[in-house]
mmCIF file of C-alpha atoms and ligand atoms in Angstrom:
data_model
loop_
_atom_site.group_PDB
_atom_site.id
_atom_site.type_symbol
_atom_site.label_atom_id
_atom_site.label_comp_id
_atom_site.label_asym_id
_atom_site.label_seq_id
_atom_site.Cartn_x
_atom_site.Cartn_y
_atom_site.Cartn_z
ATOM 1 C CA MET A 1 -3.916 -15.156 -66.349
ATOM 2 C CA ALA A 2 -7.387 -14.622 -67.740
ATOM 3 C CA GLY A 3 -9.879 -12.759 -65.564
ATOM 4 C CA GLN A 4 -7.309 -11.536 -63.074
ATOM 5 C CA ILE A 5 -8.300 -8.281 -61.407
ATOM 6 C CA GLU A 6 -6.168 -5.522 -60.047
ATOM 7 C CA CYS A 7 -6.801 -5.432 -56.318
ATOM 8 C CA SER A 8 -4.691 -3.113 -54.238
ATOM 9 C CA ARG A 9 -4.650 -2.994 -50.462
ATOM 10 C CA ARG A 10 -6.521 0.302 -50.718
ATOM 11 C CA THR A 11 -9.332 -1.285 -52.809
ATOM 12 C CA VAL A 12 -9.777 -4.053 -50.272
ATOM 13 C CA LEU A 13 -9.877 -1.613 -47.359
ATOM 14 C CA ARG A 14 -12.354 0.638 -49.143
ATOM 15 C CA PHE A 15 -14.513 -2.420 -49.806
ATOM 16 C CA ALA A 16 -14.358 -3.364 -46.144
ATOM 17 C CA TRP A 17 -15.306 0.177 -45.075
ATOM 18 C CA SER A 18 -18.331 0.229 -47.397
ATOM 19 C CA GLY A 19 -19.364 -3.125 -45.954
ATOM 20 C CA MET A 20 -19.215 -1.750 -42.424
ATOM 21 C CA VAL A 21 -21.145 1.390 -43.396
ATOM 22 C CA ALA A 22 -23.785 -0.798 -45.090
ATOM 23 C CA VAL A 23 -24.127 -3.028 -42.027
ATOM 24 C CA GLY A 24 -24.377 0.077 -39.835
ATOM 25 C CA ALA A 25 -27.094 1.579 -42.038
ATOM 26 C CA LEU A 26 -29.050 -1.670 -42.102
ATOM 27 C CA SER A 27 -28.967 -1.936 -38.289
ATOM 28 C CA VAL A 28 -30.603 1.441 -37.723
ATOM 29 C CA LYS A 29 -34.211 0.320 -38.110
ATOM 30 C CA PRO A 30 -33.827 -2.889 -36.078
ATOM 31 C CA LEU A 31 -32.142 -0.890 -33.316
ATOM 32 C CA VAL A 32 -34.862 1.777 -33.262
ATOM 33 C CA ASP A 33 -37.564 -0.931 -33.235
ATOM 34 C CA TYR A 34 -35.823 -2.724 -30.405
ATOM 35 C CA LEU A 35 -35.188 0.361 -28.278
ATOM 36 C CA THR A 36 -38.677 1.815 -28.706
ATOM 37 C CA SER A 37 -40.568 -1.433 -28.176
ATOM 38 C CA LYS A 38 -43.221 -1.193 -25.474
ATOM 39 C CA GLU A 39 -44.136 -4.874 -25.683
ATOM 40 C CA ASP A 40 -42.877 -5.514 -22.172
ATOM 41 C CA GLN A 41 -44.828 -2.674 -20.618
ATOM 42 C CA PRO A 42 -47.949 -3.753 -18.749
ATOM 43 C CA ARG A 43 -50.969 -3.825 -20.996
ATOM 44 C CA THR A 44 -54.617 -3.541 -20.037
ATOM 45 C CA SER A 45 -55.706 -6.313 -17.746
ATOM 46 C CA LEU A 46 -59.161 -6.500 -19.384
ATOM 47 C CA VAL A 47 -59.848 -9.252 -21.913
ATOM 48 C CA ALA A 48 -63.026 -9.253 -23.986
ATOM 49 C CA TYR A 49 -64.936 -12.384 -25.022
ATOM 50 C CA GLU A 50 -67.419 -11.702 -27.801
ATOM 51 C CA LYS A 51 -69.777 -14.627 -27.148
ATOM 52 C CA SER A 52 -72.307 -14.610 -24.344
ATOM 53 C CA LEU A 53 -71.809 -18.247 -23.259
ATOM 54 C CA VAL A 54 -75.418 -19.132 -22.446
ATOM 55 C CA GLU A 55 -75.024 -22.911 -22.885
ATOM 56 C CA LYS A 56 -72.925 -25.170 -20.713
ATOM 57 C CA THR A 57 -69.434 -25.702 -22.279
ATOM 58 C CA ASP A 58 -66.028 -27.026 -21.424
ATOM 59 C CA TRP A 59 -63.069 -24.566 -21.380
ATOM 60 C CA GLN A 60 -62.986 -22.234 -24.420
ATOM 61 C CA HIS A 61 -59.888 -20.264 -25.368
ATOM 62 C CA VAL A 62 -60.276 -16.492 -25.669
ATOM 63 C CA PRO A 63 -58.265 -15.585 -28.792
ATOM 64 C CA ASN A 64 -55.039 -13.543 -28.410
ATOM 65 C CA SER A 65 -54.927 -13.959 -24.669
ATOM 66 C CA ARG A 66 -54.044 -16.444 -21.994
ATOM 67 C CA VAL A 67 -57.636 -16.479 -20.751
ATOM 68 C CA TRP A 68 -60.029 -19.433 -20.999
ATOM 69 C CA VAL A 69 -63.718 -19.411 -20.083
ATOM 70 C CA MET A 70 -66.277 -22.151 -19.330
ATOM 71 C CA ARG A 71 -69.851 -22.531 -18.134
ATOM 72 C CA ASP A 72 -71.083 -25.241 -15.788
ATOM 73 C CA ASP A 73 -74.229 -25.650 -13.663
ATOM 74 C CA GLN A 74 -73.120 -22.891 -11.306
ATOM 75 C CA GLY A 75 -72.272 -20.338 -14.001
ATOM 76 C CA ILE A 76 -69.370 -18.824 -15.905
ATOM 77 C CA ALA A 77 -65.737 -18.933 -14.757
ATOM 78 C CA ALA A 78 -62.488 -17.615 -16.294
ATOM 79 C CA LEU A 79 -58.995 -19.029 -15.872
ATOM 80 C CA VAL A 80 -55.579 -17.541 -16.696
ATOM 81 C CA ALA A 81 -53.471 -20.246 -18.365
ATOM 82 C CA THR A 82 -50.128 -19.261 -16.855
ATOM 83 C CA CYS A 83 -48.295 -22.115 -15.156
ATOM 84 C CA THR A 84 -47.808 -21.457 -11.464
ATOM 85 C CA HIS A 85 -44.356 -23.026 -11.677
ATOM 86 C CA LEU A 86 -42.334 -20.714 -13.935
ATOM 87 C CA GLY A 87 -44.981 -18.994 -15.973
ATOM 88 C CA CYS A 88 -45.158 -20.961 -19.236
ATOM 89 C CA GLU A 89 -48.478 -20.984 -21.061
ATOM 90 C CA VAL A 90 -50.499 -24.111 -20.307
ATOM 91 C CA THR A 91 -53.137 -25.538 -22.643
ATOM 92 C CA TYR A 92 -56.335 -27.420 -21.949
ATOM 93 C CA HIS A 93 -56.657 -30.909 -23.419
ATOM 94 C CA PRO A 94 -60.410 -31.631 -23.478
ATOM 95 C CA GLU A 95 -59.946 -35.350 -24.234
ATOM 96 C CA ARG A 96 -57.912 -35.787 -21.021
ATOM 97 C CA LYS A 97 -59.799 -33.114 -19.059
ATOM 98 C CA GLN A 98 -56.408 -31.788 -17.983
ATOM 99 C CA TRP A 99 -54.181 -28.719 -18.344
ATOM 100 C CA LEU A 100 -50.648 -29.553 -19.504
ATOM 101 C CA CYS A 101 -47.555 -27.387 -19.206
ATOM 102 C CA PRO A 102 -45.011 -27.831 -22.034
ATOM 103 C CA CYS A 103 -42.066 -26.545 -20.000
ATOM 104 C CA HIS A 104 -41.493 -28.939 -17.106
ATOM 105 C CA GLY A 105 -44.499 -31.210 -17.452
ATOM 106 C CA SER A 106 -46.847 -29.925 -14.771
ATOM 107 C CA ILE A 107 -50.361 -31.398 -15.041
ATOM 108 C CA TYR A 108 -53.506 -29.764 -13.628
ATOM 109 C CA ASP A 109 -57.000 -31.257 -13.370
ATOM 110 C CA THR A 110 -59.942 -29.679 -15.187
ATOM 111 C CA ASP A 111 -60.461 -27.154 -12.367
ATOM 112 C CA GLY A 112 -56.782 -26.155 -12.540
ATOM 113 C CA ARG A 113 -55.625 -27.899 -9.363
ATOM 114 C CA PRO A 114 -52.066 -29.262 -9.722
ATOM 115 C CA VAL A 115 -51.924 -33.071 -9.874
ATOM 116 C CA GLU A 116 -48.389 -33.738 -11.111
ATOM 117 C CA GLY A 117 -45.054 -31.986 -11.702
ATOM 118 C CA PRO A 118 -43.411 -28.959 -10.065
ATOM 119 C CA ALA A 119 -46.443 -26.611 -10.109
ATOM 120 C CA PRO A 120 -47.060 -25.462 -6.499
ATOM 121 C CA LYS A 121 -50.511 -23.842 -6.797
ATOM 122 C CA ALA A 122 -53.764 -24.008 -8.754
ATOM 123 C CA LEU A 123 -54.102 -22.025 -11.978
ATOM 124 C CA PRO A 124 -55.426 -18.536 -11.152
ATOM 125 C CA ARG A 125 -59.102 -17.658 -11.727
ATOM 126 C CA ALA A 126 -60.140 -14.197 -12.901
ATOM 127 C CA ALA A 127 -63.311 -12.183 -12.343
ATOM 128 C CA VAL A 128 -65.902 -12.147 -15.144
ATOM 129 C CA GLU A 129 -68.454 -9.414 -15.835
ATOM 130 C CA ARG A 130 -71.207 -9.151 -18.439
ATOM 131 C CA LYS A 131 -71.497 -6.043 -20.560
ATOM 132 C CA ALA A 132 -74.824 -4.562 -21.718
ATOM 133 C CA ASP A 133 -74.516 -6.175 -25.162
ATOM 134 C CA GLY A 134 -74.210 -9.623 -23.552
ATOM 135 C CA SER A 135 -70.488 -10.149 -24.220
ATOM 136 C CA LEU A 136 -68.065 -10.899 -21.410
ATOM 137 C CA ILE A 137 -65.200 -8.912 -19.885
ATOM 138 C CA ILE A 138 -62.547 -10.779 -17.919
ATOM 139 C CA ASN A 139 -60.388 -8.790 -15.513
ATOM 140 C CA THR A 140 -57.115 -10.739 -15.226
ATOM 141 C CA GLU A 141 -55.929 -8.439 -12.442
ATOM 142 C CA LYS A 142 -58.831 -9.416 -10.179
ATOM 143 C CA GLN A 143 -58.229 -12.912 -8.818
ATOM 144 C CA VAL A 144 -61.158 -14.921 -7.526
ATOM 145 C CA GLY A 145 -61.597 -18.305 -5.852
ATOM 146 C CA LEU A 146 -62.093 -21.645 -7.567
ATOM 147 C CA ASP A 147 -65.873 -21.635 -6.975
ATOM 148 C CA ALA A 148 -66.543 -18.061 -8.081
ATOM 149 C CA ARG A 149 -69.045 -17.901 -10.965
ATOM 150 C CA LEU A 150 -70.937 -15.260 -12.873
ATOM 151 C CA MET B 1 -6.066 15.965 -34.426
ATOM 152 C CA LYS B 2 -5.938 12.948 -36.717
ATOM 153 C CA ASP B 3 -2.194 13.284 -37.181
ATOM 154 C CA ASN B 4 -1.578 13.596 -33.482
ATOM 155 C CA PHE B 5 -3.925 11.098 -31.958
ATOM 156 C CA VAL B 6 -4.711 8.372 -34.509
ATOM 157 C CA ASN B 7 -1.139 8.068 -35.622
ATOM 158 C CA HIS B 8 -0.048 7.945 -32.040
ATOM 159 C CA LEU B 9 -2.091 4.770 -31.570
ATOM 160 C CA ARG B 10 -0.100 3.024 -34.278
ATOM 161 C CA PRO B 11 3.342 1.603 -33.761
ATOM 162 C CA ARG B 12 6.103 3.224 -35.804
ATOM 163 C CA PHE B 13 6.960 -0.066 -37.400
ATOM 164 C CA ILE B 14 5.701 -3.625 -37.261
ATOM 165 C CA SER B 15 8.089 -6.483 -37.825
ATOM 166 C CA ASP B 16 7.247 -8.906 -40.618
ATOM 167 C CA ARG B 17 7.150 -11.850 -38.270
ATOM 168 C CA ALA B 18 4.561 -10.191 -36.044
ATOM 169 C CA LEU B 19 2.186 -10.245 -39.005
ATOM 170 C CA SER B 20 2.225 -14.020 -39.326
ATOM 171 C CA VAL B 21 -1.286 -15.287 -38.594
ATOM 172 C CA TYR B 22 -0.038 -18.797 -37.845
ATOM 173 C CA TYR B 23 1.990 -17.616 -34.880
ATOM 174 C CA THR B 24 -0.904 -16.224 -32.817
ATOM 175 C CA PHE B 25 -3.937 -17.344 -34.878
ATOM 176 C CA CYS B 26 -5.145 -13.941 -33.709
ATOM 177 C CA LEU B 27 -6.804 -15.686 -30.794
ATOM 178 C CA GLY B 28 -6.286 -12.724 -28.464
ATOM 179 C CA GLY B 29 -7.664 -10.432 -31.161
ATOM 180 C CA LEU B 30 -10.715 -12.678 -31.591
ATOM 181 C CA SER B 31 -11.267 -12.620 -27.815
ATOM 182 C CA PHE B 32 -11.182 -8.825 -27.883
ATOM 183 C CA LEU B 33 -13.604 -8.739 -30.819
ATOM 184 C CA ALA B 34 -15.986 -10.987 -28.869
ATOM 185 C CA PHE B 35 -15.584 -8.679 -25.866
ATOM 186 C CA LEU B 36 -16.572 -5.614 -27.925
ATOM 187 C CA MET B 37 -19.576 -7.506 -29.290
ATOM 188 C CA LEU B 38 -20.557 -8.460 -25.740
ATOM 189 C CA GLY B 39 -20.314 -4.830 -24.637
ATOM 190 C CA ILE B 40 -22.572 -3.582 -27.430
ATOM 191 C CA THR B 41 -25.193 -6.343 -27.201
ATOM 192 C CA GLY B 42 -25.021 -6.264 -23.399
ATOM 193 C CA ILE B 43 -25.923 -2.579 -23.247
ATOM 194 C CA LEU B 44 -28.793 -3.268 -25.647
ATOM 195 C CA LEU B 45 -30.075 -6.125 -23.477
ATOM 196 C CA MET B 46 -30.051 -3.805 -20.445
ATOM 197 C CA PHE B 47 -32.750 -1.686 -22.086
ATOM 198 C CA HIS B 48 -35.274 -4.519 -21.660
ATOM 199 C CA TYR B 49 -33.840 -6.787 -18.963
ATOM 200 C CA GLN B 50 -35.366 -6.626 -15.501
ATOM 201 C CA PRO B 51 -33.178 -8.063 -12.739
ATOM 202 C CA GLY B 52 -34.764 -9.801 -9.773
ATOM 203 C CA THR B 53 -35.529 -13.372 -8.801
ATOM 204 C CA SER B 54 -39.158 -13.002 -9.868
ATOM 205 C CA SER B 55 -38.744 -10.774 -12.940
ATOM 206 C CA GLY B 56 -35.444 -11.891 -14.526
ATOM 207 C CA PHE B 57 -36.669 -15.019 -16.257
ATOM 208 C CA SER B 58 -39.853 -13.545 -17.672
ATOM 209 C CA SER B 59 -38.036 -10.485 -19.005
ATOM 210 C CA VAL B 60 -35.531 -12.788 -20.752
ATOM 211 C CA LEU B 61 -38.444 -14.711 -22.290
ATOM 212 C CA THR B 62 -40.017 -11.414 -23.379
ATOM 213 C CA ILE B 63 -36.761 -10.224 -24.977
ATOM 214 C CA GLY B 64 -36.436 -13.546 -26.770
ATOM 215 C CA SER B 65 -39.997 -13.705 -28.063
ATOM 216 C CA VAL B 66 -41.926 -10.434 -28.397
ATOM 217 C CA ILE B 67 -39.377 -7.580 -28.480
ATOM 218 C CA PRO B 68 -38.442 -6.865 -32.119
ATOM 219 C CA TYR B 69 -34.945 -8.236 -32.889
ATOM 220 C CA GLY B 70 -34.586 -9.104 -29.203
ATOM 221 C CA SER B 71 -33.793 -12.713 -29.908
ATOM 222 C CA VAL B 72 -31.042 -11.749 -32.398
ATOM 223 C CA ILE B 73 -29.461 -9.488 -29.787
ATOM 224 C CA ARG B 74 -29.817 -12.074 -27.039
ATOM 225 C CA ASN B 75 -28.311 -14.814 -29.194
ATOM 226 C CA LEU B 76 -25.406 -12.594 -30.302
ATOM 227 C CA HIS B 77 -24.675 -11.858 -26.641
ATOM 228 C CA TYR B 78 -24.985 -15.482 -25.563
ATOM 229 C CA TRP B 79 -22.902 -16.985 -28.374
ATOM 230 C CA SER B 80 -20.211 -14.273 -28.249
ATOM 231 C CA ALA B 81 -19.784 -15.148 -24.579
ATOM 232 C CA GLN B 82 -19.441 -18.869 -25.280
ATOM 233 C CA LEU B 83 -17.042 -18.093 -28.159
ATOM 234 C CA MET B 84 -14.969 -15.833 -25.939
ATOM 235 C CA VAL B 85 -14.459 -18.541 -23.330
ATOM 236 C CA VAL B 86 -13.222 -20.850 -26.097
ATOM 237 C CA THR B 87 -10.904 -18.313 -27.776
ATOM 238 C CA VAL B 88 -9.452 -17.101 -24.458
ATOM 239 C CA ASN B 89 -8.579 -20.662 -23.491
ATOM 240 C CA LEU B 90 -7.057 -21.398 -26.910
ATOM 241 C CA HIS B 91 -5.150 -18.093 -26.691
ATOM 242 C CA MET B 92 -3.655 -19.256 -23.418
ATOM 243 C CA VAL B 93 -2.741 -22.625 -24.961
ATOM 244 C CA ARG B 94 -1.012 -20.748 -27.791
ATOM 245 C CA VAL B 95 0.963 -18.651 -25.306
ATOM 246 C CA VAL B 96 2.121 -21.837 -23.598
ATOM 247 C CA TRP B 97 2.868 -23.483 -26.954
ATOM 248 C CA THR B 98 5.107 -20.613 -28.118
ATOM 249 C CA HIS B 99 6.670 -20.214 -24.640
ATOM 250 C CA SER B 100 5.512 -16.593 -24.586
ATOM 251 C CA TYR B 101 4.969 -16.681 -20.835
ATOM 252 C CA LYS B 102 8.731 -16.530 -20.308
ATOM 253 C CA PRO B 103 10.603 -13.330 -19.384
ATOM 254 C CA PRO B 104 10.214 -10.540 -20.303
ATOM 255 C CA LYS B 105 6.506 -11.420 -20.647
ATOM 256 C CA GLN B 106 5.898 -13.046 -17.288
ATOM 257 C CA LEU B 107 3.878 -10.095 -15.979
ATOM 258 C CA ASN B 108 1.573 -10.170 -19.022
ATOM 259 C CA TRP B 109 0.998 -13.861 -18.351
ATOM 260 C CA LEU B 110 -0.256 -12.964 -14.870
ATOM 261 C CA VAL B 111 -2.457 -10.212 -16.331
ATOM 262 C CA GLY B 112 -3.769 -12.900 -18.685
ATOM 263 C CA VAL B 113 -4.594 -15.203 -15.774
ATOM 264 C CA GLY B 114 -6.575 -12.329 -14.247
ATOM 265 C CA LEU B 115 -8.442 -11.860 -17.528
ATOM 266 C CA LEU B 116 -9.192 -15.581 -17.726
ATOM 267 C CA VAL B 117 -10.762 -15.521 -14.257
ATOM 268 C CA LEU B 118 -12.767 -12.392 -15.121
ATOM 269 C CA VAL B 119 -14.064 -13.937 -18.347
ATOM 270 C CA LEU B 120 -15.129 -17.141 -16.586
ATOM 271 C CA VAL B 121 -16.869 -15.245 -13.764
ATOM 272 C CA LEU B 122 -18.595 -13.016 -16.331
ATOM 273 C CA ASP B 123 -19.858 -16.085 -18.186
ATOM 274 C CA PHE B 124 -21.091 -17.609 -14.924
ATOM 275 C CA THR B 125 -22.867 -14.469 -13.680
ATOM 276 C CA GLY B 126 -24.457 -14.075 -17.112
ATOM 277 C CA TYR B 127 -25.832 -17.580 -16.792
ATOM 278 C CA LEU B 128 -27.283 -16.646 -13.379
ATOM 279 C CA LEU B 129 -29.004 -13.590 -14.861
ATOM 280 C CA ILE B 130 -31.145 -15.804 -17.114
ATOM 281 C CA GLY B 131 -33.066 -16.529 -13.916
ATOM 282 C CA SER B 132 -34.084 -20.023 -14.997
ATOM 283 C CA GLN B 133 -34.419 -22.897 -12.560
ATOM 284 C CA GLU B 134 -30.959 -24.055 -13.641
ATOM 285 C CA SER B 135 -29.548 -20.633 -12.740
ATOM 286 C CA GLY B 136 -31.126 -20.969 -9.306
ATOM 287 C CA ALA B 137 -29.435 -24.322 -8.829
ATOM 288 C CA ALA B 138 -26.086 -22.913 -10.017
ATOM 289 C CA ALA B 139 -26.354 -19.881 -7.735
ATOM 290 C CA THR B 140 -27.249 -22.087 -4.776
ATOM 291 C CA VAL B 141 -24.228 -24.323 -5.384
ATOM 292 C CA ALA B 142 -21.942 -21.281 -5.736
ATOM 293 C CA ALA B 143 -23.331 -19.709 -2.554
ATOM 294 C CA ASN B 144 -22.880 -22.947 -0.629
ATOM 295 C CA LEU B 145 -19.300 -23.302 -1.905
ATOM 296 C CA LEU B 146 -18.451 -19.763 -0.798
ATOM 297 C CA LYS B 147 -20.058 -20.364 2.599
ATOM 298 C CA GLN B 148 -17.615 -23.232 3.192
ATOM 299 C CA ILE B 149 -14.838 -20.673 3.615
ATOM 300 C CA PRO B 150 -14.421 -20.345 7.400
ATOM 301 C CA GLY B 151 -15.204 -16.947 8.888
ATOM 302 C CA LEU B 152 -15.574 -14.847 5.743
ATOM 303 C CA GLY B 153 -17.712 -17.289 3.758
ATOM 304 C CA THR B 154 -21.206 -16.047 4.561
ATOM 305 C CA ALA B 155 -20.341 -12.401 3.988
ATOM 306 C CA LEU B 156 -18.540 -13.294 0.756
ATOM 307 C CA ALA B 157 -21.535 -15.208 -0.582
ATOM 308 C CA GLN B 158 -23.762 -12.233 0.224
ATOM 309 C CA ILE B 159 -21.431 -9.765 -1.516
ATOM 310 C CA ALA B 160 -20.970 -11.969 -4.575
ATOM 311 C CA LEU B 161 -24.487 -13.306 -5.097
ATOM 312 C CA GLY B 162 -26.962 -11.519 -2.854
ATOM 313 C CA GLU B 163 -29.769 -13.833 -1.925
ATOM 314 C CA PRO B 164 -30.546 -16.111 -4.865
ATOM 315 C CA THR B 165 -33.416 -18.561 -4.498
ATOM 316 C CA ALA B 166 -33.260 -22.202 -5.523
ATOM 317 C CA LEU B 167 -35.472 -21.248 -8.483
ATOM 318 C CA SER B 168 -33.612 -18.172 -9.767
ATOM 319 C CA GLY B 169 -30.089 -16.737 -9.614
ATOM 320 C CA SER B 170 -31.062 -13.334 -10.993
ATOM 321 C CA THR B 171 -30.426 -10.971 -8.081
ATOM 322 C CA LEU B 172 -29.738 -7.234 -8.258
ATOM 323 C CA ILE B 173 -26.268 -7.933 -6.881
ATOM 324 C CA VAL B 174 -25.350 -10.397 -9.621
ATOM 325 C CA TYR B 175 -26.721 -7.870 -12.115
ATOM 326 C CA VAL B 176 -24.408 -5.113 -10.887
ATOM 327 C CA TRP B 177 -21.377 -7.429 -10.973
ATOM 328 C CA HIS B 178 -22.192 -8.719 -14.439
ATOM 329 C CA CYS B 179 -23.208 -5.443 -16.095
ATOM 330 C CA VAL B 180 -20.937 -2.893 -14.436
ATOM 331 C CA ALA B 181 -18.108 -3.968 -12.161
ATOM 332 C CA LEU B 182 -16.704 -7.041 -13.947
ATOM 333 C CA PRO B 183 -16.867 -5.643 -17.525
ATOM 334 C CA LEU B 184 -15.142 -2.436 -16.404
ATOM 335 C CA ALA B 185 -12.409 -4.381 -14.653
ATOM 336 C CA ALA B 186 -11.999 -6.667 -17.691
ATOM 337 C CA PHE B 187 -11.902 -3.665 -20.045
ATOM 338 C CA TRP B 188 -9.131 -1.811 -18.225
ATOM 339 C CA LEU B 189 -7.161 -4.988 -17.674
ATOM 340 C CA GLN B 190 -7.343 -5.721 -21.402
ATOM 341 C CA LEU B 191 -6.035 -2.257 -22.275
ATOM 342 C CA TYR B 192 -3.168 -2.860 -19.864
ATOM 343 C CA HIS B 193 -2.630 -6.307 -21.450
ATOM 344 C CA PHE B 194 -2.310 -4.728 -24.918
ATOM 345 C CA TRP B 195 -0.061 -1.949 -23.728
ATOM 346 C CA ARG B 196 2.206 -4.490 -22.075
ATOM 347 C CA ILE B 197 2.503 -6.483 -25.320
ATOM 348 C CA ARG B 198 4.187 -3.518 -26.959
ATOM 349 C CA ARG B 199 6.115 -2.687 -23.813
ATOM 350 C CA ASP B 200 7.531 -6.222 -23.744
ATOM 351 C CA GLY B 201 8.738 -5.909 -27.318
ATOM 352 C CA GLY B 202 5.679 -6.948 -29.302
ATOM 353 C CA VAL B 203 4.440 -10.356 -30.320
ATOM 354 C CA ARG B 204 7.276 -12.190 -31.970
ATOM 355 C CA PRO B 205 8.997 -15.518 -31.759
ATOM 356 C CA LEU B 206 11.558 -15.216 -28.973
HETATM 357 C C1 HEM C 301 -9.882 -11.181 -22.014
HETATM 358 C C2 HEM C 301 -9.136 -12.134 -22.498
HETATM 359 C C3 HEM C 301 -7.867 -11.874 -23.335
HETATM 360 C C4 HEM C 301 -7.717 -11.023 -24.402
HETATM 361 C C5 HEM C 301 -8.795 -10.136 -25.047
HETATM 362 C C6 HEM C 301 -6.345 -11.138 -24.817
HETATM 363 C C7 HEM C 301 -5.813 -10.446 -25.906
HETATM 364 C C8 HEM C 301 -4.509 -10.599 -26.350
HETATM 365 C C9 HEM C 301 -4.011 -10.122 -27.624
HETATM 366 C C10 HEM C 301 -4.841 -9.345 -28.683
HETATM 367 C C11 HEM C 301 -2.702 -10.490 -27.722
HETATM 368 C C12 HEM C 301 -1.795 -10.297 -28.968
HETATM 369 C C13 HEM C 301 -1.444 -11.680 -29.594
HETATM 370 C C14 HEM C 301 -2.592 -12.556 -29.971
HETATM 371 O O1 HEM C 301 -3.573 -12.084 -30.572
HETATM 372 O O2 HEM C 301 -2.534 -13.769 -29.655
HETATM 373 C C15 HEM C 301 -2.334 -11.142 -26.475
HETATM 374 C C16 HEM C 301 -1.073 -11.621 -26.138
HETATM 375 C C17 HEM C 301 -0.752 -12.283 -24.941
HETATM 376 N N1 HEM C 301 -1.671 -12.812 -24.013
HETATM 377 FE FE1 HEM C 301 -3.633 -12.388 -23.979
HETATM 378 N N2 HEM C 301 -5.689 -12.027 -23.997
HETATM 379 C C18 HEM C 301 -6.581 -12.513 -23.081
HETATM 380 C C19 HEM C 301 -6.340 -13.461 -22.090
HETATM 381 C C20 HEM C 301 -5.072 -14.028 -21.821
HETATM 382 C C21 HEM C 301 -4.832 -15.154 -20.962
HETATM 383 C C22 HEM C 301 -5.933 -15.978 -20.239
HETATM 384 C C23 HEM C 301 -3.475 -15.349 -20.933
HETATM 385 C C24 HEM C 301 -2.667 -16.397 -20.153
HETATM 386 C C25 HEM C 301 -2.901 -16.697 -18.880
HETATM 387 C C26 HEM C 301 -2.872 -14.351 -21.766
HETATM 388 C C27 HEM C 301 -1.519 -14.177 -21.969
HETATM 389 C C28 HEM C 301 -0.952 -13.458 -23.013
HETATM 390 C C29 HEM C 301 0.475 -13.297 -23.251
HETATM 391 C C30 HEM C 301 1.623 -13.852 -22.352
HETATM 392 C C31 HEM C 301 0.598 -12.565 -24.467
HETATM 393 C C32 HEM C 301 1.891 -12.179 -25.184
HETATM 394 C C33 HEM C 301 2.060 -13.269 -26.231
HETATM 395 C C34 HEM C 301 3.284 -13.120 -27.096
HETATM 396 O O3 HEM C 301 3.960 -12.080 -26.967
HETATM 397 O O4 HEM C 301 3.527 -14.055 -27.902
HETATM 398 N N3 HEM C 301 -3.870 -13.567 -22.312
HETATM 399 N N4 HEM C 301 -3.458 -11.206 -25.664
HETATM 400 S S1 FES C 302 -43.415 -23.684 -16.066
HETATM 401 FE FE1 FES C 302 -44.963 -25.157 -16.103
HETATM 402 S S2 FES C 302 -43.976 -26.869 -15.317
HETATM 403 FE FE2 FES C 302 -42.419 -25.386 -15.202
#
């Protein structure tokens, strides 16, 4: 038969061994990355917001964080967008003036008070401070009340 | 060393008929392969998993989203477990089909029943460790079932599940059962299962 190749049991086994060695070698880096990952270690609780927020605005998202900030007549407030039900990230929908949770459908009003769904408590507020250069620092570890403003 | 030990693990001869794939479909072998996979990926998951009704779920989410290759490892563990439940059940169907539960293999059938129970309880406790709301519901149902047993029930539920909440089944107690006690028991019982196969004359049509 044309194109037939000699393939002994030994050749097949050697092939299988090389395959296993190759898979083993390729798993080294993923394993090291996985075992040395510090992503689940607590990170700094301070979040920086570059703008000074002098005008009144609705909720603004602080990039790369779960923090949102806003300014009303009383001043500046910061909110941590973690659902009080099971911890999914909620997002603010300005057109509805509501916070929506994608996981089990909790709905919060614009101040973060739960109005619908399984969420038991209001979304947590965090303390805001102003640095010398005018930018803001939000301390997510320091919880404050709904009416607290800077 | 190699001559003594490795060769000792091998049988002196294997009958032709034992090599037929269509007799066993290697379903027991596939179950064992899944078990080894579960052991390896399970140990890896333990490096980042945090048991506890308030920390279990978020650590699972973290493993699945931000830890490098965490979601591959989690999925391998999860799907190997589901596969193992399927192959173990099919393996048992095959044993019934070929009448392999009959003497002299009746004891290995009972060992197999023990393994089946262990595998199912392992799958269930693994589901509780996810710590999702569903796991809380499952743990609550299991605890309530156990508590129905007169006298011993309450203590039994405590020993088996600890104190799960309705929102999470990930307790330290379930963690110890799932990650240490049950896998060890299943491992030694499997070795005994394999040893008995040879003791009972090997896998072959009776
Ligand atoms: C942890 C789960 C199990 C593993 C890893 C396992 C593994 C194995 C293996 C590798 C074999 C050799 C033949 C084959 O591959 O089919 C075997 C045979 C056998 N298994 Fe299992 N098994 C498991 C569960 C069970 C269960 C649930 C039963 C039945 C209740 C059972 C009863 C038997 C019997 C009676 C034999 C001898 C079959 C024969 O000689 O034809 N095993 N097992
Ligand atoms: S986590 Fe938001 S509704 Fe469940």
